[in-house]
Amino acid sequence: MAAGNWPKLPLWERLANGATIDMVLGKADLKALLDGRVAEEDSKDARWVKFEKGYHELVVDLQKKTRLRKVMLRMLDYNLDGIGMPLKVYLFTSLDGKEYRLASIKDTPHFPNNRHDAWIENLLFDQLDESIRYMKVAFELRNKCIWMSCLLIR
């Protein structure tokens, strides 16, 4: 398997993706979050999907009623390039895509790496047990930009 494909990472193997690129609603560049390829710990890697300052939503239509158990986001943390984490990430679920229910909120403690290193942060929503069709991840960026390379749904 080529470098950058997520099955090489044991955690990614345990969280095989239950969504495909066709299930992402909205901007076309968001489809890269479900393509099964992950970016390396390098801000020059073109596989990173970049989010600038402001409010953002990632909406996924699972195309049928599906049992949702885990959702994971893979993000880059690289303080030297101004790439960080949102303060909070919200996970909403819906059966009809119109009315959403807040399923979970995750705080994202930030430990800035001020030296030479970049690292990957994985944010896991687990202990979910819902039958849904639509899922929405929402976050707001006030100071830094966020780079994601993968959205895993199981």
mmCIF file with all atom_site columns, C-alpha atoms in Angstrom:
data_model
loop_
_atom_site.group_PDB
_atom_site.id
_atom_site.type_symbol
_atom_site.label_atom_id
_atom_site.label_alt_id
_atom_site.label_comp_id
_atom_site.label_asym_id
_atom_site.label_entity_id
_atom_site.label_seq_id
_atom_site.pdbx_PDB_ins_code
_atom_site.Cartn_x
_atom_site.Cartn_y
_atom_site.Cartn_z
_atom_site.occupancy
_atom_site.B_iso_or_equiv
_atom_site.pdbx_formal_charge
_atom_site.auth_seq_id
_atom_site.auth_comp_id
_atom_site.auth_asym_id
_atom_site.auth_atom_id
_atom_site.pdbx_PDB_model_num
ATOM 1   C CA . MET A 1 1   ? 0.000   0.000  0.000  1.00 0.00 ? 1   MET A CA 1
ATOM 2   C CA . ALA A 1 2   ? 1.340   3.455  -0.880 1.00 0.00 ? 2   ALA A CA 1
ATOM 3   C CA . ALA A 1 3   ? 2.648   5.818  1.786  1.00 0.00 ? 3   ALA A CA 1
ATOM 4   C CA . GLY A 1 4   ? -0.022  8.055  3.267  1.00 0.00 ? 4   GLY A CA 1
ATOM 5   C CA . ASN A 1 5   ? -2.817  5.453  3.117  1.00 0.00 ? 5   ASN A CA 1
ATOM 6   C CA . TRP A 1 6   ? -4.288  5.018  6.565  1.00 0.00 ? 6   TRP A CA 1
ATOM 7   C CA . PRO A 1 7   ? -4.277  1.212  6.925  1.00 0.00 ? 7   PRO A CA 1
ATOM 8   C CA . LYS A 1 8   ? -0.562  1.414  7.783  1.00 0.00 ? 8   LYS A CA 1
ATOM 9   C CA . LEU A 1 9   ? -1.537  2.924  11.153 1.00 0.00 ? 9   LEU A CA 1
ATOM 10  C CA . PRO A 1 10  ? -2.940  0.433  13.681 1.00 0.00 ? 10  PRO A CA 1
ATOM 11  C CA . LEU A 1 11  ? -5.497  2.896  15.092 1.00 0.00 ? 11  LEU A CA 1
ATOM 12  C CA . TRP A 1 12  ? -6.829  3.644  11.613 1.00 0.00 ? 12  TRP A CA 1
ATOM 13  C CA . GLU A 1 13  ? -7.245  -0.091 10.963 1.00 0.00 ? 13  GLU A CA 1
ATOM 14  C CA . ARG A 1 14  ? -9.453  -0.424 14.035 1.00 0.00 ? 14  ARG A CA 1
ATOM 15  C CA . LEU A 1 15  ? -11.537 2.552  12.875 1.00 0.00 ? 15  LEU A CA 1
ATOM 16  C CA . ALA A 1 16  ? -12.248 1.563  9.273  1.00 0.00 ? 16  ALA A CA 1
ATOM 17  C CA . ASN A 1 17  ? -14.205 4.344  7.617  1.00 0.00 ? 17  ASN A CA 1
ATOM 18  C CA . GLY A 1 18  ? -17.945 3.854  7.210  1.00 0.00 ? 18  GLY A CA 1
ATOM 19  C CA . ALA A 1 19  ? -18.248 6.851  4.880  1.00 0.00 ? 19  ALA A CA 1
ATOM 20  C CA . THR A 1 20  ? -17.090 7.563  1.320  1.00 0.00 ? 20  THR A CA 1
ATOM 21  C CA . ILE A 1 21  ? -16.246 10.755 -0.568 1.00 0.00 ? 21  ILE A CA 1
ATOM 22  C CA . ASP A 1 22  ? -19.716 10.773 -2.155 1.00 0.00 ? 22  ASP A CA 1
ATOM 23  C CA . MET A 1 23  ? -21.281 11.285 1.273  1.00 0.00 ? 23  MET A CA 1
ATOM 24  C CA . VAL A 1 24  ? -19.726 14.711 1.996  1.00 0.00 ? 24  VAL A CA 1
ATOM 25  C CA . LEU A 1 25  ? -22.097 17.618 1.404  1.00 0.00 ? 25  LEU A CA 1
ATOM 26  C CA . GLY A 1 26  ? -20.852 21.098 0.541  1.00 0.00 ? 26  GLY A CA 1
ATOM 27  C CA . LYS A 1 27  ? -17.548 22.216 -0.925 1.00 0.00 ? 27  LYS A CA 1
ATOM 28  C CA . ALA A 1 28  ? -15.741 19.729 -3.171 1.00 0.00 ? 28  ALA A CA 1
ATOM 29  C CA . ASP A 1 29  ? -12.400 20.039 -1.351 1.00 0.00 ? 29  ASP A CA 1
ATOM 30  C CA . LEU A 1 30  ? -13.979 18.512 1.783  1.00 0.00 ? 30  LEU A CA 1
ATOM 31  C CA . LYS A 1 31  ? -14.274 15.171 -0.031 1.00 0.00 ? 31  LYS A CA 1
ATOM 32  C CA . ALA A 1 32  ? -10.544 14.675 0.575  1.00 0.00 ? 32  ALA A CA 1
ATOM 33  C CA . LEU A 1 33  ? -11.359 14.094 4.250  1.00 0.00 ? 33  LEU A CA 1
ATOM 34  C CA . LEU A 1 34  ? -13.011 10.780 3.330  1.00 0.00 ? 34  LEU A CA 1
ATOM 35  C CA . ASP A 1 35  ? -10.695 9.563  0.554  1.00 0.00 ? 35  ASP A CA 1
ATOM 36  C CA . GLY A 1 36  ? -8.725  7.153  2.785  1.00 0.00 ? 36  GLY A CA 1
ATOM 37  C CA . ARG A 1 37  ? -5.437  9.023  2.367  1.00 0.00 ? 37  ARG A CA 1
ATOM 38  C CA . VAL A 1 38  ? -3.809  10.850 5.251  1.00 0.00 ? 38  VAL A CA 1
ATOM 39  C CA . ALA A 1 39  ? -1.281  13.668 5.210  1.00 0.00 ? 39  ALA A CA 1
ATOM 40  C CA . GLU A 1 40  ? 2.097   13.409 6.849  1.00 0.00 ? 40  GLU A CA 1
ATOM 41  C CA . GLU A 1 41  ? 3.367   15.585 9.720  1.00 0.00 ? 41  GLU A CA 1
ATOM 42  C CA . ASP A 1 42  ? 4.436   18.200 7.198  1.00 0.00 ? 42  ASP A CA 1
ATOM 43  C CA . SER A 1 43  ? 2.743   21.494 6.345  1.00 0.00 ? 43  SER A CA 1
ATOM 44  C CA . LYS A 1 44  ? 3.931   21.087 2.743  1.00 0.00 ? 44  LYS A CA 1
ATOM 45  C CA . ASP A 1 45  ? 1.868   17.896 2.266  1.00 0.00 ? 45  ASP A CA 1
ATOM 46  C CA . ALA A 1 46  ? -0.880  18.710 -0.261 1.00 0.00 ? 46  ALA A CA 1
ATOM 47  C CA . ARG A 1 47  ? -3.343  16.260 1.324  1.00 0.00 ? 47  ARG A CA 1
ATOM 48  C CA . TRP A 1 48  ? -4.184  18.670 4.168  1.00 0.00 ? 48  TRP A CA 1
ATOM 49  C CA . VAL A 1 49  ? -7.619  20.325 3.933  1.00 0.00 ? 49  VAL A CA 1
ATOM 50  C CA . LYS A 1 50  ? -7.269  23.876 5.246  1.00 0.00 ? 50  LYS A CA 1
ATOM 51  C CA . PHE A 1 51  ? -9.837  25.842 7.244  1.00 0.00 ? 51  PHE A CA 1
ATOM 52  C CA . GLU A 1 52  ? -9.294  29.552 7.829  1.00 0.00 ? 52  GLU A CA 1
ATOM 53  C CA . LYS A 1 53  ? -10.637 31.795 10.584 1.00 0.00 ? 53  LYS A CA 1
ATOM 54  C CA . GLY A 1 54  ? -14.430 31.619 11.056 1.00 0.00 ? 54  GLY A CA 1
ATOM 55  C CA . TYR A 1 55  ? -17.222 29.090 11.605 1.00 0.00 ? 55  TYR A CA 1
ATOM 56  C CA . HIS A 1 56  ? -17.095 25.755 9.734  1.00 0.00 ? 56  HIS A CA 1
ATOM 57  C CA . GLU A 1 57  ? -19.386 22.742 9.346  1.00 0.00 ? 57  GLU A CA 1
ATOM 58  C CA . LEU A 1 58  ? -18.630 19.334 7.832  1.00 0.00 ? 58  LEU A CA 1
ATOM 59  C CA . VAL A 1 59  ? -21.859 17.546 6.902  1.00 0.00 ? 59  VAL A CA 1
ATOM 60  C CA . VAL A 1 60  ? -21.956 13.880 5.912  1.00 0.00 ? 60  VAL A CA 1
ATOM 61  C CA . ASP A 1 61  ? -25.018 12.116 4.474  1.00 0.00 ? 61  ASP A CA 1
ATOM 62  C CA . LEU A 1 62  ? -24.592 8.423  5.275  1.00 0.00 ? 62  LEU A CA 1
ATOM 63  C CA . GLN A 1 63  ? -27.328 7.769  2.650  1.00 0.00 ? 63  GLN A CA 1
ATOM 64  C CA . LYS A 1 64  ? -29.316 5.446  4.915  1.00 0.00 ? 64  LYS A CA 1
ATOM 65  C CA . LYS A 1 65  ? -30.058 5.045  8.594  1.00 0.00 ? 65  LYS A CA 1
ATOM 66  C CA . THR A 1 66  ? -26.756 3.952  10.119 1.00 0.00 ? 66  THR A CA 1
ATOM 67  C CA . ARG A 1 67  ? -25.540 3.089  13.613 1.00 0.00 ? 67  ARG A CA 1
ATOM 68  C CA . LEU A 1 68  ? -22.940 5.735  14.596 1.00 0.00 ? 68  LEU A CA 1
ATOM 69  C CA . ARG A 1 69  ? -20.430 4.641  17.230 1.00 0.00 ? 69  ARG A CA 1
ATOM 70  C CA . LYS A 1 70  ? -17.195 6.587  16.668 1.00 0.00 ? 70  LYS A CA 1
ATOM 71  C CA . VAL A 1 71  ? -16.022 9.670  14.806 1.00 0.00 ? 71  VAL A CA 1
ATOM 72  C CA . MET A 1 72  ? -12.409 10.750 14.604 1.00 0.00 ? 72  MET A CA 1
ATOM 73  C CA . LEU A 1 73  ? -10.752 13.843 13.160 1.00 0.00 ? 73  LEU A CA 1
ATOM 74  C CA . ARG A 1 74  ? -7.061  13.910 12.255 1.00 0.00 ? 74  ARG A CA 1
ATOM 75  C CA . MET A 1 75  ? -5.475  17.377 12.451 1.00 0.00 ? 75  MET A CA 1
ATOM 76  C CA . LEU A 1 76  ? -2.045  18.985 12.224 1.00 0.00 ? 76  LEU A CA 1
ATOM 77  C CA . ASP A 1 77  ? -0.589  20.976 15.120 1.00 0.00 ? 77  ASP A CA 1
ATOM 78  C CA . TYR A 1 78  ? 2.303   23.173 13.991 1.00 0.00 ? 78  TYR A CA 1
ATOM 79  C CA . ASN A 1 79  ? 2.649   26.369 15.977 1.00 0.00 ? 79  ASN A CA 1
ATOM 80  C CA . LEU A 1 80  ? 5.476   27.809 13.849 1.00 0.00 ? 80  LEU A CA 1
ATOM 81  C CA . ASP A 1 81  ? 3.166   27.955 10.799 1.00 0.00 ? 81  ASP A CA 1
ATOM 82  C CA . GLY A 1 82  ? 0.150   29.175 12.824 1.00 0.00 ? 82  GLY A CA 1
ATOM 83  C CA . ILE A 1 83  ? -1.674  25.844 12.484 1.00 0.00 ? 83  ILE A CA 1
ATOM 84  C CA . GLY A 1 84  ? -3.534  24.777 15.618 1.00 0.00 ? 84  GLY A CA 1
ATOM 85  C CA . MET A 1 85  ? -6.698  23.325 17.046 1.00 0.00 ? 85  MET A CA 1
ATOM 86  C CA . PRO A 1 86  ? -10.164 24.818 17.599 1.00 0.00 ? 86  PRO A CA 1
ATOM 87  C CA . LEU A 1 87  ? -11.104 25.377 21.243 1.00 0.00 ? 87  LEU A CA 1
ATOM 88  C CA . LYS A 1 88  ? -14.133 23.075 20.941 1.00 0.00 ? 88  LYS A CA 1
ATOM 89  C CA . VAL A 1 89  ? -15.515 20.692 18.334 1.00 0.00 ? 89  VAL A CA 1
ATOM 90  C CA . TYR A 1 90  ? -19.242 19.882 18.228 1.00 0.00 ? 90  TYR A CA 1
ATOM 91  C CA . LEU A 1 91  ? -20.802 16.717 16.820 1.00 0.00 ? 91  LEU A CA 1
ATOM 92  C CA . PHE A 1 92  ? -24.445 16.878 15.733 1.00 0.00 ? 92  PHE A CA 1
ATOM 93  C CA . THR A 1 93  ? -26.647 14.069 14.405 1.00 0.00 ? 93  THR A CA 1
ATOM 94  C CA . SER A 1 94  ? -29.888 13.981 12.412 1.00 0.00 ? 94  SER A CA 1
ATOM 95  C CA . LEU A 1 95  ? -32.300 11.620 10.730 1.00 0.00 ? 95  LEU A CA 1
ATOM 96  C CA . ASP A 1 96  ? -33.647 14.120 8.188  1.00 0.00 ? 96  ASP A CA 1
ATOM 97  C CA . GLY A 1 97  ? -30.749 16.567 7.597  1.00 0.00 ? 97  GLY A CA 1
ATOM 98  C CA . LYS A 1 98  ? -32.895 19.478 8.784  1.00 0.00 ? 98  LYS A CA 1
ATOM 99  C CA . GLU A 1 99  ? -33.125 19.137 12.540 1.00 0.00 ? 99  GLU A CA 1
ATOM 100 C CA . TYR A 1 100 ? -29.854 18.293 14.277 1.00 0.00 ? 100 TYR A CA 1
ATOM 101 C CA . ARG A 1 101 ? -29.286 17.139 17.846 1.00 0.00 ? 101 ARG A CA 1
ATOM 102 C CA . LEU A 1 102 ? -26.061 17.844 19.741 1.00 0.00 ? 102 LEU A CA 1
ATOM 103 C CA . ALA A 1 103 ? -24.496 14.427 20.332 1.00 0.00 ? 103 ALA A CA 1
ATOM 104 C CA . SER A 1 104 ? -21.159 15.465 21.862 1.00 0.00 ? 104 SER A CA 1
ATOM 105 C CA . ILE A 1 105 ? -18.770 18.338 22.524 1.00 0.00 ? 105 ILE A CA 1
ATOM 106 C CA . LYS A 1 106 ? -15.009 17.891 22.772 1.00 0.00 ? 106 LYS A CA 1
ATOM 107 C CA . ASP A 1 107 ? -12.597 20.397 24.237 1.00 0.00 ? 107 ASP A CA 1
ATOM 108 C CA . THR A 1 108 ? -9.298  20.431 22.426 1.00 0.00 ? 108 THR A CA 1
ATOM 109 C CA . PRO A 1 109 ? -6.562  21.333 24.904 1.00 0.00 ? 109 PRO A CA 1
ATOM 110 C CA . HIS A 1 110 ? -3.692  22.939 23.083 1.00 0.00 ? 110 HIS A CA 1
ATOM 111 C CA . PHE A 1 111 ? -0.069  22.328 23.977 1.00 0.00 ? 111 PHE A CA 1
ATOM 112 C CA . PRO A 1 112 ? 1.814   24.540 21.510 1.00 0.00 ? 112 PRO A CA 1
ATOM 113 C CA . ASN A 1 113 ? 4.970   23.106 20.059 1.00 0.00 ? 113 ASN A CA 1
ATOM 114 C CA . ASN A 1 114 ? 7.216   26.152 19.891 1.00 0.00 ? 114 ASN A CA 1
ATOM 115 C CA . ARG A 1 115 ? 10.307  24.422 18.637 1.00 0.00 ? 115 ARG A CA 1
ATOM 116 C CA . HIS A 1 116 ? 10.860  22.703 15.308 1.00 0.00 ? 116 HIS A CA 1
ATOM 117 C CA . ASP A 1 117 ? 8.316   19.917 15.401 1.00 0.00 ? 117 ASP A CA 1
ATOM 118 C CA . ALA A 1 118 ? 4.829   19.397 14.007 1.00 0.00 ? 118 ALA A CA 1
ATOM 119 C CA . TRP A 1 119 ? 2.575   16.621 15.221 1.00 0.00 ? 119 TRP A CA 1
ATOM 120 C CA . ILE A 1 120 ? -0.750  14.993 14.525 1.00 0.00 ? 120 ILE A CA 1
ATOM 121 C CA . GLU A 1 121 ? -3.696  15.461 16.871 1.00 0.00 ? 121 GLU A CA 1
ATOM 122 C CA . ASN A 1 122 ? -6.524  12.917 16.760 1.00 0.00 ? 122 ASN A CA 1
ATOM 123 C CA . LEU A 1 123 ? -9.846  13.955 18.221 1.00 0.00 ? 123 LEU A CA 1
ATOM 124 C CA . LEU A 1 124 ? -12.063 10.959 18.987 1.00 0.00 ? 124 LEU A CA 1
ATOM 125 C CA . PHE A 1 125 ? -15.784 11.049 19.653 1.00 0.00 ? 125 PHE A CA 1
ATOM 126 C CA . ASP A 1 126 ? -16.459 7.616  21.102 1.00 0.00 ? 126 ASP A CA 1
ATOM 127 C CA . GLN A 1 127 ? -19.166 6.024  23.198 1.00 0.00 ? 127 GLN A CA 1
ATOM 128 C CA . LEU A 1 128 ? -21.724 7.122  20.622 1.00 0.00 ? 128 LEU A CA 1
ATOM 129 C CA . ASP A 1 129 ? -24.606 4.796  19.918 1.00 0.00 ? 129 ASP A CA 1
ATOM 130 C CA . GLU A 1 130 ? -27.117 6.460  17.636 1.00 0.00 ? 130 GLU A CA 1
ATOM 131 C CA . SER A 1 131 ? -29.080 5.477  14.547 1.00 0.00 ? 131 SER A CA 1
ATOM 132 C CA . ILE A 1 132 ? -28.707 8.440  12.203 1.00 0.00 ? 132 ILE A CA 1
ATOM 133 C CA . ARG A 1 133 ? -28.476 9.380  8.546  1.00 0.00 ? 133 ARG A CA 1
ATOM 134 C CA . TYR A 1 134 ? -26.724 12.780 8.775  1.00 0.00 ? 134 TYR A CA 1
ATOM 135 C CA . MET A 1 135 ? -23.756 13.842 10.856 1.00 0.00 ? 135 MET A CA 1
ATOM 136 C CA . LYS A 1 136 ? -22.334 17.331 11.262 1.00 0.00 ? 136 LYS A CA 1
ATOM 137 C CA . VAL A 1 137 ? -19.006 18.373 12.791 1.00 0.00 ? 137 VAL A CA 1
ATOM 138 C CA . ALA A 1 138 ? -18.837 22.073 13.671 1.00 0.00 ? 138 ALA A CA 1
ATOM 139 C CA . PHE A 1 139 ? -16.071 24.317 14.993 1.00 0.00 ? 139 PHE A CA 1
ATOM 140 C CA . GLU A 1 140 ? -15.062 27.955 15.054 1.00 0.00 ? 140 GLU A CA 1
ATOM 141 C CA . LEU A 1 141 ? -11.591 29.353 14.523 1.00 0.00 ? 141 LEU A CA 1
ATOM 142 C CA . ARG A 1 142 ? -10.726 32.669 16.087 1.00 0.00 ? 142 ARG A CA 1
ATOM 143 C CA . ASN A 1 143 ? -6.962  32.983 15.737 1.00 0.00 ? 143 ASN A CA 1
ATOM 144 C CA . LYS A 1 144 ? -5.297  30.122 13.937 1.00 0.00 ? 144 LYS A CA 1
ATOM 145 C CA . CYS A 1 145 ? -6.087  28.021 10.922 1.00 0.00 ? 145 CYS A CA 1
ATOM 146 C CA . ILE A 1 146 ? -6.919  24.309 11.157 1.00 0.00 ? 146 ILE A CA 1
ATOM 147 C CA . TRP A 1 147 ? -5.632  21.622 8.827  1.00 0.00 ? 147 TRP A CA 1
ATOM 148 C CA . MET A 1 148 ? -7.380  18.232 8.656  1.00 0.00 ? 148 MET A CA 1
ATOM 149 C CA . SER A 1 149 ? -6.485  15.183 6.637  1.00 0.00 ? 149 SER A CA 1
ATOM 150 C CA . CYS A 1 150 ? -9.102  12.663 7.647  1.00 0.00 ? 150 CYS A CA 1
ATOM 151 C CA . LEU A 1 151 ? -12.619 12.268 9.021  1.00 0.00 ? 151 LEU A CA 1
ATOM 152 C CA . LEU A 1 152 ? -13.326 8.703  10.120 1.00 0.00 ? 152 LEU A CA 1
ATOM 153 C CA . ILE A 1 153 ? -16.848 7.512  10.792 1.00 0.00 ? 153 ILE A CA 1
ATOM 154 C CA . ARG A 1 154 ? -17.718 4.153  12.254 1.00 0.00 ? 154 ARG A CA 1
#
